[in-house]
Amino acid sequence: MGGKVANDGAAQRAILSFEGVAKIFPDGTHALEGIRFEVRRGEFVTIVGPSGCGKSTLLRIASNLDTPTSGRVLVDREQIGYIFQDATLLPWRNVMENVELLGELHDIPKDERRRLAVKAIETVGLTGFEKHFPKALSGGMKMRASIARTLTLNPPLFLFDEPFGALDQITRERLNEETIVLFMKEKFAALFITHSIYEAVFLSTRVLVMSPRPGQIVAEIEVPFPYPRAPELRYEPSFADLTGAVSAALRGSFHSGAEAELEGMK
Ligand code: ADP
Ligand code: MG
């Protein structure tokens, strides 16, 4: 490989396309305007932007949970795995039963879904915790279980809505590294939403910068570092150059007085 893209045969057709998407809510809130981008196989695309700029709305439209006011989205709904900000585990089910849930909903036979769940639990490093209930897990482990649940269906496209935002910094960095390992191993394409500039650059092949009111993509920054990415990459000058470029694009999209908001995004 040796390139910027982890997955084989990368430059293929788009797996997700936004074609001039706008969203105006019934109360008049203009959430998105002129959103146009593609995610292709082998790509890890991250959208970074401040709270309220329309990131979740964009992801909900990507997954057909919501519809655009104008423009269109091309995607096969069957291809999507969705990872939410909170792990959304069922508290009365243990890890194994939670991870088996999507297989149940898709009527996968019991033996097969157990096999898939065992494999997914192993992939996210939760082997030995199958009988634990969510309340006995740390935040990072809950998120691993949530990712395992989605992995059982082996979706070609993963949508992540700020999945690690509530975790402490060390756990978050570890999960970022694990996400890259998963991306290389499972070969899904990813659209990842975050308000962390560092997370965006560390994970992605490409960063899209969003500005608020209405949400628009104001910059697109290619991230050329090969995978796998070492934790120490975060301290390289070339990494600082790219986080600086993303930060500048975000600042350029703000009026003065919003600096405090940006500080909160570090
Ligand atoms: P983000 O995920 O970037 O924080 P959201 O996509 O959740 O932003 O929200 C974008 C904007 O749209 C915000 O101003 C939010 O208040 C508004 N919004 C979100 N959902 C609705 C809704 N169902 N009705 C009206 N306004 C909404
Ligand atoms: Mg959101």
PDB file of C-alpha atoms and ligand atoms in Angstrom:
ATOM      1  CA  MET A   1       0.000   0.000   0.000  1.00  0.00           C
ATOM      2  CA  GLY A   2       2.333   2.697   1.270  1.00  0.00           C
ATOM      3  CA  GLY A   3      -0.142   5.397   0.357  1.00  0.00           C
ATOM      4  CA  LYS A   4      -2.501   7.617   2.200  1.00  0.00           C
ATOM      5  CA  VAL A   5      -5.372   5.200   1.831  1.00  0.00           C
ATOM      6  CA  ALA A   6      -5.538   2.089   3.934  1.00  0.00           C
ATOM      7  CA  ASN A   7      -7.864  -0.037   1.887  1.00  0.00           C
ATOM      8  CA  ASP A   8      -7.128  -1.860  -1.346  1.00  0.00           C
ATOM      9  CA  GLY A   9      -8.444  -0.649  -4.681  1.00  0.00           C
ATOM     10  CA  ALA A  10      -9.457   2.617  -3.099  1.00  0.00           C
ATOM     11  CA  ALA A  11     -10.288   5.035  -5.881  1.00  0.00           C
ATOM     12  CA  GLN A  12     -13.665   3.514  -6.610  1.00  0.00           C
ATOM     13  CA  ARG A  13     -17.149   4.843  -6.965  1.00  0.00           C
ATOM     14  CA  ALA A  14     -18.651   6.871  -4.180  1.00  0.00           C
ATOM     15  CA  ILE A  15     -20.424   4.892  -1.477  1.00  0.00           C
ATOM     16  CA  LEU A  16     -22.130   8.085  -0.245  1.00  0.00           C
ATOM     17  CA  SER A  17     -22.792  11.308  -2.189  1.00  0.00           C
ATOM     18  CA  PHE A  18     -24.325  14.570  -1.019  1.00  0.00           C
ATOM     19  CA  GLU A  19     -25.524  16.604  -3.982  1.00  0.00           C
ATOM     20  CA  GLY A  20     -26.319  20.175  -2.998  1.00  0.00           C
ATOM     21  CA  VAL A  21     -28.181  19.275   0.197  1.00  0.00           C
ATOM     22  CA  ALA A  22     -30.034  21.949   2.182  1.00  0.00           C
ATOM     23  CA  LYS A  23     -32.107  21.478   5.325  1.00  0.00           C
ATOM     24  CA  ILE A  24     -34.573  23.970   6.760  1.00  0.00           C
ATOM     25  CA  PHE A  25     -36.543  22.718   9.770  1.00  0.00           C
ATOM     26  CA  PRO A  26     -40.286  23.483  10.046  1.00  0.00           C
ATOM     27  CA  ASP A  27     -39.544  26.170  12.676  1.00  0.00           C
ATOM     28  CA  GLY A  28     -37.413  27.994  10.090  1.00  0.00           C
ATOM     29  CA  THR A  29     -33.990  26.909  11.395  1.00  0.00           C
ATOM     30  CA  HIS A  30     -31.678  26.846   8.380  1.00  0.00           C
ATOM     31  CA  ALA A  31     -29.439  23.943   9.415  1.00  0.00           C
ATOM     32  CA  LEU A  32     -27.607  23.060   6.172  1.00  0.00           C
ATOM     33  CA  GLU A  33     -26.904  24.787   2.860  1.00  0.00           C
ATOM     34  CA  GLY A  34     -25.214  23.580  -0.354  1.00  0.00           C
ATOM     35  CA  ILE A  35     -23.650  20.452   1.156  1.00  0.00           C
ATOM     36  CA  ARG A  36     -21.764  18.634  -1.590  1.00  0.00           C
ATOM     37  CA  PHE A  37     -19.203  15.870  -1.017  1.00  0.00           C
ATOM     38  CA  GLU A  38     -18.539  12.184  -1.566  1.00  0.00           C
ATOM     39  CA  VAL A  39     -17.171   9.356   0.530  1.00  0.00           C
ATOM     40  CA  ARG A  40     -15.483   6.664  -1.538  1.00  0.00           C
ATOM     41  CA  ARG A  41     -14.425   3.163  -0.578  1.00  0.00           C
ATOM     42  CA  GLY A  42     -11.155   3.236   1.349  1.00  0.00           C
ATOM     43  CA  GLU A  43     -11.767   6.744   2.649  1.00  0.00           C
ATOM     44  CA  PHE A  44     -12.042   7.952   6.227  1.00  0.00           C
ATOM     45  CA  VAL A  45     -13.723  11.331   5.945  1.00  0.00           C
ATOM     46  CA  THR A  46     -14.186  13.497   9.009  1.00  0.00           C
ATOM     47  CA  ILE A  47     -16.412  16.524   9.378  1.00  0.00           C
ATOM     48  CA  VAL A  48     -15.267  18.984  12.007  1.00  0.00           C
ATOM     49  CA  GLY A  49     -17.305  21.944  13.183  1.00  0.00           C
ATOM     50  CA  PRO A  50     -18.612  23.660  16.322  1.00  0.00           C
ATOM     51  CA  SER A  51     -21.700  22.616  18.281  1.00  0.00           C
ATOM     52  CA  GLY A  52     -24.914  23.438  16.493  1.00  0.00           C
ATOM     53  CA  CYS A  53     -23.390  23.774  13.004  1.00  0.00           C
ATOM     54  CA  GLY A  54     -25.498  20.936  11.629  1.00  0.00           C
ATOM     55  CA  LYS A  55     -23.238  17.884  11.924  1.00  0.00           C
ATOM     56  CA  SER A  56     -25.839  15.545  13.420  1.00  0.00           C
ATOM     57  CA  THR A  57     -28.461  16.777  10.967  1.00  0.00           C
ATOM     58  CA  LEU A  58     -26.065  15.957   8.125  1.00  0.00           C
ATOM     59  CA  LEU A  59     -25.452  12.454   9.485  1.00  0.00           C
ATOM     60  CA  ARG A  60     -29.162  11.835  10.039  1.00  0.00           C
ATOM     61  CA  ILE A  61     -29.781  12.778   6.413  1.00  0.00           C
ATOM     62  CA  ALA A  62     -26.897  10.503   5.321  1.00  0.00           C
ATOM     63  CA  SER A  63     -28.591   7.559   7.037  1.00  0.00           C
ATOM     64  CA  ASN A  64     -32.124   8.410   5.864  1.00  0.00           C
ATOM     65  CA  LEU A  65     -33.274   9.148   9.423  1.00  0.00           C
ATOM     66  CA  ASP A  66     -34.152  12.615   8.101  1.00  0.00           C
ATOM     67  CA  THR A  67     -34.796  14.037   4.639  1.00  0.00           C
ATOM     68  CA  PRO A  68     -33.237  17.047   2.905  1.00  0.00           C
ATOM     69  CA  THR A  69     -35.329  20.104   2.036  1.00  0.00           C
ATOM     70  CA  SER A  70     -33.536  20.287  -1.311  1.00  0.00           C
ATOM     71  CA  GLY A  71     -30.743  18.420  -3.068  1.00  0.00           C
ATOM     72  CA  ARG A  72     -30.287  14.679  -2.716  1.00  0.00           C
ATOM     73  CA  VAL A  73     -28.207  11.971  -1.082  1.00  0.00           C
ATOM     74  CA  LEU A  74     -27.123   8.824  -2.873  1.00  0.00           C
ATOM     75  CA  VAL A  75     -26.502   5.897  -0.541  1.00  0.00           C
ATOM     76  CA  ASP A  76     -27.673   2.343  -0.026  1.00  0.00           C
ATOM     77  CA  ARG A  77     -29.403   2.295   3.340  1.00  0.00           C
ATOM     78  CA  GLU A  78     -28.524  -1.367   3.784  1.00  0.00           C
ATOM     79  CA  GLN A  79     -24.832  -0.449   3.697  1.00  0.00           C
ATOM     80  CA  ILE A  80     -24.821   1.783   6.746  1.00  0.00           C
ATOM     81  CA  GLY A  81     -23.636   1.145  10.293  1.00  0.00           C
ATOM     82  CA  TYR A  82     -24.404   3.983  12.702  1.00  0.00           C
ATOM     83  CA  ILE A  83     -22.405   4.683  15.882  1.00  0.00           C
ATOM     84  CA  PHE A  84     -24.083   7.239  18.142  1.00  0.00           C
ATOM     85  CA  GLN A  85     -22.526   9.576  20.682  1.00  0.00           C
ATOM     86  CA  ASP A  86     -23.845   7.547  23.616  1.00  0.00           C
ATOM     87  CA  ALA A  87     -23.293   3.824  23.313  1.00  0.00           C
ATOM     88  CA  THR A  88     -27.078   3.085  23.316  1.00  0.00           C
ATOM     89  CA  LEU A  89     -26.648  -0.320  24.966  1.00  0.00           C
ATOM     90  CA  LEU A  90     -29.718  -1.961  26.502  1.00  0.00           C
ATOM     91  CA  PRO A  91     -29.104  -1.961  30.288  1.00  0.00           C
ATOM     92  CA  TRP A  92     -30.920  -5.258  30.868  1.00  0.00           C
ATOM     93  CA  ARG A  93     -28.762  -7.141  28.367  1.00  0.00           C
ATOM     94  CA  ASN A  94     -25.154  -8.197  28.923  1.00  0.00           C
ATOM     95  CA  VAL A  95     -22.377  -7.470  26.409  1.00  0.00           C
ATOM     96  CA  MET A  96     -22.971 -10.638  24.367  1.00  0.00           C
ATOM     97  CA  GLU A  97     -26.727 -10.041  24.218  1.00  0.00           C
ATOM     98  CA  ASN A  98     -26.234  -6.399  23.249  1.00  0.00           C
ATOM     99  CA  VAL A  99     -23.776  -7.290  20.500  1.00  0.00           C
ATOM    100  CA  GLU A 100     -26.177  -9.948  19.177  1.00  0.00           C
ATOM    101  CA  LEU A 101     -29.048  -7.453  18.963  1.00  0.00           C
ATOM    102  CA  LEU A 102     -28.632  -6.324  15.341  1.00  0.00           C
ATOM    103  CA  GLY A 103     -28.321  -9.937  14.197  1.00  0.00           C
ATOM    104  CA  GLU A 104     -31.622 -10.671  15.949  1.00  0.00           C
ATOM    105  CA  LEU A 105     -33.290  -7.682  14.310  1.00  0.00           C
ATOM    106  CA  HIS A 106     -32.029  -8.920  10.935  1.00  0.00           C
ATOM    107  CA  ASP A 107     -33.267 -12.466  11.584  1.00  0.00           C
ATOM    108  CA  ILE A 108     -29.802 -13.986  11.404  1.00  0.00           C
ATOM    109  CA  PRO A 109     -30.037 -17.571  12.771  1.00  0.00           C
ATOM    110  CA  LYS A 110     -28.952 -17.987  16.386  1.00  0.00           C
ATOM    111  CA  ASP A 111     -25.726 -19.943  15.792  1.00  0.00           C
ATOM    112  CA  GLU A 112     -24.574 -17.565  13.098  1.00  0.00           C
ATOM    113  CA  ARG A 113     -25.272 -14.410  15.082  1.00  0.00           C
ATOM    114  CA  ARG A 114     -23.484 -15.849  18.099  1.00  0.00           C
ATOM    115  CA  ARG A 115     -20.471 -16.602  15.911  1.00  0.00           C
ATOM    116  CA  LEU A 116     -20.537 -13.041  14.509  1.00  0.00           C
ATOM    117  CA  ALA A 117     -20.876 -11.560  18.008  1.00  0.00           C
ATOM    118  CA  VAL A 118     -17.971 -13.610  19.390  1.00  0.00           C
ATOM    119  CA  LYS A 119     -15.792 -12.431  16.501  1.00  0.00           C
ATOM    120  CA  ALA A 120     -16.827  -8.772  16.870  1.00  0.00           C
ATOM    121  CA  ILE A 121     -16.264  -8.846  20.645  1.00  0.00           C
ATOM    122  CA  GLU A 122     -12.810 -10.238  20.018  1.00  0.00           C
ATOM    123  CA  THR A 123     -12.108  -7.558  17.385  1.00  0.00           C
ATOM    124  CA  VAL A 124     -12.842  -4.722  19.820  1.00  0.00           C
ATOM    125  CA  GLY A 125     -10.899  -6.380  22.663  1.00  0.00           C
ATOM    126  CA  LEU A 126     -13.821  -7.229  24.959  1.00  0.00           C
ATOM    127  CA  THR A 127     -13.294 -10.993  25.122  1.00  0.00           C
ATOM    128  CA  GLY A 128     -13.831 -12.022  28.764  1.00  0.00           C
ATOM    129  CA  PHE A 129     -16.491  -9.345  29.345  1.00  0.00           C
ATOM    130  CA  GLU A 130     -19.354 -11.080  27.497  1.00  0.00           C
ATOM    131  CA  LYS A 131     -21.410 -11.539  30.675  1.00  0.00           C
ATOM    132  CA  HIS A 132     -20.913  -8.009  32.001  1.00  0.00           C
ATOM    133  CA  PHE A 133     -23.865  -5.630  31.992  1.00  0.00           C
ATOM    134  CA  PRO A 134     -23.444  -2.055  30.699  1.00  0.00           C
ATOM    135  CA  LYS A 135     -23.470  -0.532  34.179  1.00  0.00           C
ATOM    136  CA  ALA A 136     -20.344  -2.540  35.020  1.00  0.00           C
ATOM    137  CA  LEU A 137     -18.409  -1.183  32.023  1.00  0.00           C
ATOM    138  CA  SER A 138     -16.283   1.950  31.665  1.00  0.00           C
ATOM    139  CA  GLY A 139     -17.279   4.556  29.058  1.00  0.00           C
ATOM    140  CA  GLY A 140     -14.620   3.284  26.667  1.00  0.00           C
ATOM    141  CA  MET A 141     -15.763  -0.331  27.037  1.00  0.00           C
ATOM    142  CA  LYS A 142     -19.379   0.642  26.393  1.00  0.00           C
ATOM    143  CA  MET A 143     -18.310   2.329  23.198  1.00  0.00           C
ATOM    144  CA  ARG A 144     -16.300  -0.764  22.187  1.00  0.00           C
ATOM    145  CA  ALA A 145     -19.423  -2.881  22.750  1.00  0.00           C
ATOM    146  CA  SER A 146     -21.454  -0.453  20.650  1.00  0.00           C
ATOM    147  CA  ILE A 147     -18.904  -0.682  17.829  1.00  0.00           C
ATOM    148  CA  ALA A 148     -18.880  -4.496  18.109  1.00  0.00           C
ATOM    149  CA  ARG A 149     -22.677  -4.543  17.743  1.00  0.00           C
ATOM    150  CA  THR A 150     -22.383  -2.623  14.456  1.00  0.00           C
ATOM    151  CA  LEU A 151     -19.462  -4.780  13.256  1.00  0.00           C
ATOM    152  CA  THR A 152     -21.652  -7.915  13.360  1.00  0.00           C
ATOM    153  CA  LEU A 153     -23.451  -6.682  10.243  1.00  0.00           C
ATOM    154  CA  ASN A 154     -20.160  -5.870   8.495  1.00  0.00           C
ATOM    155  CA  PRO A 155     -21.456  -2.627   6.929  1.00  0.00           C
ATOM    156  CA  PRO A 156     -19.351  -1.132   4.096  1.00  0.00           C
ATOM    157  CA  LEU A 157     -20.031   2.385   5.451  1.00  0.00           C
ATOM    158  CA  PHE A 158     -19.727   3.482   9.089  1.00  0.00           C
ATOM    159  CA  LEU A 159     -21.294   6.749  10.237  1.00  0.00           C
ATOM    160  CA  PHE A 160     -19.889   7.992  13.551  1.00  0.00           C
ATOM    161  CA  ASP A 161     -21.583  10.873  15.408  1.00  0.00           C
ATOM    162  CA  GLU A 162     -19.021  12.190  17.922  1.00  0.00           C
ATOM    163  CA  PRO A 163     -18.624   8.720  19.449  1.00  0.00           C
ATOM    164  CA  PHE A 164     -15.714   9.557  21.739  1.00  0.00           C
ATOM    165  CA  GLY A 165     -16.717  13.069  22.803  1.00  0.00           C
ATOM    166  CA  ALA A 166     -17.763  12.082  26.316  1.00  0.00           C
ATOM    167  CA  LEU A 167     -14.618  10.067  27.097  1.00  0.00           C
ATOM    168  CA  ASP A 168     -11.518  11.234  28.928  1.00  0.00           C
ATOM    169  CA  GLN A 169      -8.541  12.246  26.781  1.00  0.00           C
ATOM    170  CA  ILE A 170      -6.460   9.087  27.293  1.00  0.00           C
ATOM    171  CA  THR A 171      -9.351   6.728  26.539  1.00  0.00           C
ATOM    172  CA  ARG A 172     -10.296   8.857  23.563  1.00  0.00           C
ATOM    173  CA  GLU A 173      -6.803   8.675  22.078  1.00  0.00           C
ATOM    174  CA  ARG A 174      -6.692   4.919  22.606  1.00  0.00           C
ATOM    175  CA  LEU A 175     -10.063   4.504  20.887  1.00  0.00           C
ATOM    176  CA  ASN A 176      -8.850   6.680  18.012  1.00  0.00           C
ATOM    177  CA  GLU A 177      -5.909   4.287  17.566  1.00  0.00           C
ATOM    178  CA  GLU A 178      -8.233   1.264  17.780  1.00  0.00           C
ATOM    179  CA  THR A 179     -10.576   2.829  15.227  1.00  0.00           C
ATOM    180  CA  ILE A 180      -7.705   3.076  12.757  1.00  0.00           C
ATOM    181  CA  VAL A 181      -6.829  -0.589  13.308  1.00  0.00           C
ATOM    182  CA  LEU A 182     -10.494  -1.486  12.687  1.00  0.00           C
ATOM    183  CA  PHE A 183     -10.622   0.686   9.571  1.00  0.00           C
ATOM    184  CA  MET A 184      -7.603  -1.139   8.137  1.00  0.00           C
ATOM    185  CA  LYS A 185      -8.836  -4.594   9.118  1.00  0.00           C
ATOM    186  CA  GLU A 186     -12.532  -4.333   8.266  1.00  0.00           C
ATOM    187  CA  LYS A 187     -12.087  -2.094   5.221  1.00  0.00           C
ATOM    188  CA  PHE A 188     -15.206  -0.017   5.746  1.00  0.00           C
ATOM    189  CA  ALA A 189     -15.489   3.563   4.524  1.00  0.00           C
ATOM    190  CA  ALA A 190     -16.128   6.089   7.280  1.00  0.00           C
ATOM    191  CA  LEU A 191     -17.882   9.396   7.748  1.00  0.00           C
ATOM    192  CA  PHE A 192     -16.890  10.594  11.213  1.00  0.00           C
ATOM    193  CA  ILE A 193     -18.271  13.658  12.986  1.00  0.00           C
ATOM    194  CA  THR A 194     -16.270  15.418  15.658  1.00  0.00           C
ATOM    195  CA  HIS A 195     -15.593  18.815  17.159  1.00  0.00           C
ATOM    196  CA  SER A 196     -11.990  17.867  17.942  1.00  0.00           C
ATOM    197  CA  ILE A 197      -9.471  19.120  15.395  1.00  0.00           C
ATOM    198  CA  TYR A 198      -6.839  16.661  16.686  1.00  0.00           C
ATOM    199  CA  GLU A 199      -9.137  13.660  16.422  1.00  0.00           C
ATOM    200  CA  ALA A 200     -10.149  14.708  12.899  1.00  0.00           C
ATOM    201  CA  VAL A 201      -6.582  14.931  11.597  1.00  0.00           C
ATOM    202  CA  PHE A 202      -5.381  11.806  13.418  1.00  0.00           C
ATOM    203  CA  LEU A 203      -8.125   9.576  12.016  1.00  0.00           C
ATOM    204  CA  SER A 204      -8.813  10.786   8.532  1.00  0.00           C
ATOM    205  CA  THR A 205      -7.788  10.623   4.922  1.00  0.00           C
ATOM    206  CA  ARG A 206      -9.688  13.898   4.456  1.00  0.00           C
ATOM    207  CA  VAL A 207     -11.149  16.552   6.746  1.00  0.00           C
ATOM    208  CA  LEU A 208     -14.172  18.674   5.812  1.00  0.00           C
ATOM    209  CA  VAL A 209     -14.550  21.871   7.816  1.00  0.00           C
ATOM    210  CA  MET A 210     -18.066  23.073   8.570  1.00  0.00           C
ATOM    211  CA  SER A 211     -19.238  26.561   9.504  1.00  0.00           C
ATOM    212  CA  PRO A 212     -22.546  27.346  11.232  1.00  0.00           C
ATOM    213  CA  ARG A 213     -25.773  29.199  10.416  1.00  0.00           C
ATOM    214  CA  PRO A 214     -26.420  27.688   7.966  1.00  0.00           C
ATOM    215  CA  GLY A 215     -24.055  24.714   8.083  1.00  0.00           C
ATOM    216  CA  GLN A 216     -21.768  24.769   5.065  1.00  0.00           C
ATOM    217  CA  ILE A 217     -18.526  23.030   4.123  1.00  0.00           C
ATOM    218  CA  VAL A 218     -15.970  25.828   3.977  1.00  0.00           C
ATOM    219  CA  ALA A 219     -12.727  23.881   3.516  1.00  0.00           C
ATOM    220  CA  GLU A 220     -11.465  20.443   2.561  1.00  0.00           C
ATOM    221  CA  ILE A 221      -8.055  19.307   3.796  1.00  0.00           C
ATOM    222  CA  GLU A 222      -6.311  16.122   2.627  1.00  0.00           C
ATOM    223  CA  VAL A 223      -4.398  14.224   5.315  1.00  0.00           C
ATOM    224  CA  PRO A 224      -1.503  12.398   3.641  1.00  0.00           C
ATOM    225  CA  PHE A 225      -0.133  10.316   6.559  1.00  0.00           C
ATOM    226  CA  PRO A 226       0.017   6.576   5.812  1.00  0.00           C
ATOM    227  CA  TYR A 227      -1.795   4.040   7.998  1.00  0.00           C
ATOM    228  CA  PRO A 228      -1.331   2.650  10.536  1.00  0.00           C
ATOM    229  CA  ARG A 229      -0.679   5.886  12.383  1.00  0.00           C
ATOM    230  CA  ALA A 230       1.544   5.809  15.446  1.00  0.00           C
ATOM    231  CA  PRO A 231       0.357   7.625  18.596  1.00  0.00           C
ATOM    232  CA  GLU A 232       3.486   9.807  18.331  1.00  0.00           C
ATOM    233  CA  LEU A 233       2.249  11.233  15.036  1.00  0.00           C
ATOM    234  CA  ARG A 234       0.314  13.720  17.190  1.00  0.00           C
ATOM    235  CA  TYR A 235       3.608  15.370  18.161  1.00  0.00           C
ATOM    236  CA  GLU A 236       5.097  15.663  14.656  1.00  0.00           C
ATOM    237  CA  PRO A 237       5.499  19.130  13.108  1.00  0.00           C
ATOM    238  CA  SER A 238       3.642  17.948   9.981  1.00  0.00           C
ATOM    239  CA  PHE A 239       0.680  16.992  12.202  1.00  0.00           C
ATOM    240  CA  ALA A 240       0.722  20.454  13.788  1.00  0.00           C
ATOM    241  CA  ASP A 241       0.762  21.991  10.296  1.00  0.00           C
ATOM    242  CA  LEU A 242      -2.468  20.193   9.410  1.00  0.00           C
ATOM    243  CA  THR A 243      -4.280  20.869  12.711  1.00  0.00           C
ATOM    244  CA  GLY A 244      -3.212  24.494  12.224  1.00  0.00           C
ATOM    245  CA  ALA A 245      -4.748  24.520   8.744  1.00  0.00           C
ATOM    246  CA  VAL A 246      -8.035  23.052  10.044  1.00  0.00           C
ATOM    247  CA  SER A 247      -8.061  25.522  12.921  1.00  0.00           C
ATOM    248  CA  ALA A 248      -7.456  28.432  10.545  1.00  0.00           C
ATOM    249  CA  ALA A 249     -10.313  27.283   8.307  1.00  0.00           C
ATOM    250  CA  LEU A 250     -12.597  27.111  11.361  1.00  0.00           C
ATOM    251  CA  ARG A 251     -11.515  30.551  12.535  1.00  0.00           C
ATOM    252  CA  GLY A 252     -12.004  31.994   9.078  1.00  0.00           C
ATOM    253  CA  SER A 253     -15.578  30.807   9.208  1.00  0.00           C
ATOM    254  CA  PHE A 254     -16.341  32.597  12.486  1.00  0.00           C
ATOM    255  CA  HIS A 255     -17.081  36.187  13.181  1.00  0.00           C
ATOM    256  CA  SER A 256     -15.009  37.746  15.966  1.00  0.00           C
ATOM    257  CA  GLY A 257     -16.248  36.957  19.450  1.00  0.00           C
ATOM    258  CA  ALA A 258     -16.502  33.234  18.767  1.00  0.00           C
ATOM    259  CA  GLU A 259     -12.950  32.548  19.924  1.00  0.00           C
ATOM    260  CA  ALA A 260     -14.142  31.115  23.216  1.00  0.00           C
ATOM    261  CA  GLU A 261     -16.253  28.595  21.344  1.00  0.00           C
ATOM    262  CA  LEU A 262     -13.159  27.528  19.407  1.00  0.00           C
ATOM    263  CA  GLU A 263     -11.120  27.151  22.585  1.00  0.00           C
ATOM    264  CA  GLY A 264     -13.632  24.569  23.721  1.00  0.00           C
ATOM    265  CA  MET A 265     -12.938  22.499  20.600  1.00  0.00           C
ATOM    266  CA  LYS A 266      -9.273  21.733  21.366  1.00  0.00           C
TER     267      LYS A 266
HETATM  268  P1  ADP B   1     -24.506  19.673  15.688  1.00  0.00           P
HETATM  269  O1  ADP B   1     -24.676  18.203  15.614  1.00  0.00           O
HETATM  270  O2  ADP B   1     -23.438  20.207  14.782  1.00  0.00           O
HETATM  271  O3  ADP B   1     -24.272  20.160  17.093  1.00  0.00           O
HETATM  272  P2  ADP B   1     -27.310  19.745  14.874  1.00  0.00           P
HETATM  273  O4  ADP B   1     -27.302  19.106  13.535  1.00  0.00           O
HETATM  274  O5  ADP B   1     -27.762  18.929  16.028  1.00  0.00           O
HETATM  275  O6  ADP B   1     -25.856  20.382  15.177  1.00  0.00           O
HETATM  276  O7  ADP B   1     -28.216  21.060  14.820  1.00  0.00           O
HETATM  277  C1  ADP B   1     -28.018  22.072  13.819  1.00  0.00           C
HETATM  278  C2  ADP B   1     -28.997  23.202  14.052  1.00  0.00           C
HETATM  279  O8  ADP B   1     -30.316  22.748  13.753  1.00  0.00           O
HETATM  280  C3  ADP B   1     -29.023  23.704  15.486  1.00  0.00           C
HETATM  281  O9  ADP B   1     -29.266  25.099  15.444  1.00  0.00           O
HETATM  282  C4  ADP B   1     -30.194  22.938  16.083  1.00  0.00           C
HETATM  283  O10 ADP B   1     -30.744  23.671  17.159  1.00  0.00           O
HETATM  284  C5  ADP B   1     -31.142  22.855  14.899  1.00  0.00           C
HETATM  285  N1  ADP B   1     -32.027  21.670  14.932  1.00  0.00           N
HETATM  286  C6  ADP B   1     -31.647  20.368  15.013  1.00  0.00           C
HETATM  287  N2  ADP B   1     -32.719  19.561  14.964  1.00  0.00           N
HETATM  288  C7  ADP B   1     -33.806  20.369  14.842  1.00  0.00           C
HETATM  289  C8  ADP B   1     -35.223  20.140  14.730  1.00  0.00           C
HETATM  290  N3  ADP B   1     -35.729  18.893  14.710  1.00  0.00           N
HETATM  291  N4  ADP B   1     -36.027  21.226  14.629  1.00  0.00           N
HETATM  292  C9  ADP B   1     -35.522  22.472  14.623  1.00  0.00           C
HETATM  293  N5  ADP B   1     -34.206  22.763  14.714  1.00  0.00           N
HETATM  294  C10 ADP B   1     -33.347  21.729  14.822  1.00  0.00           C
HETATM  295 MG    MG B   2     -24.498  16.682  17.070  1.00  0.00          MG
END
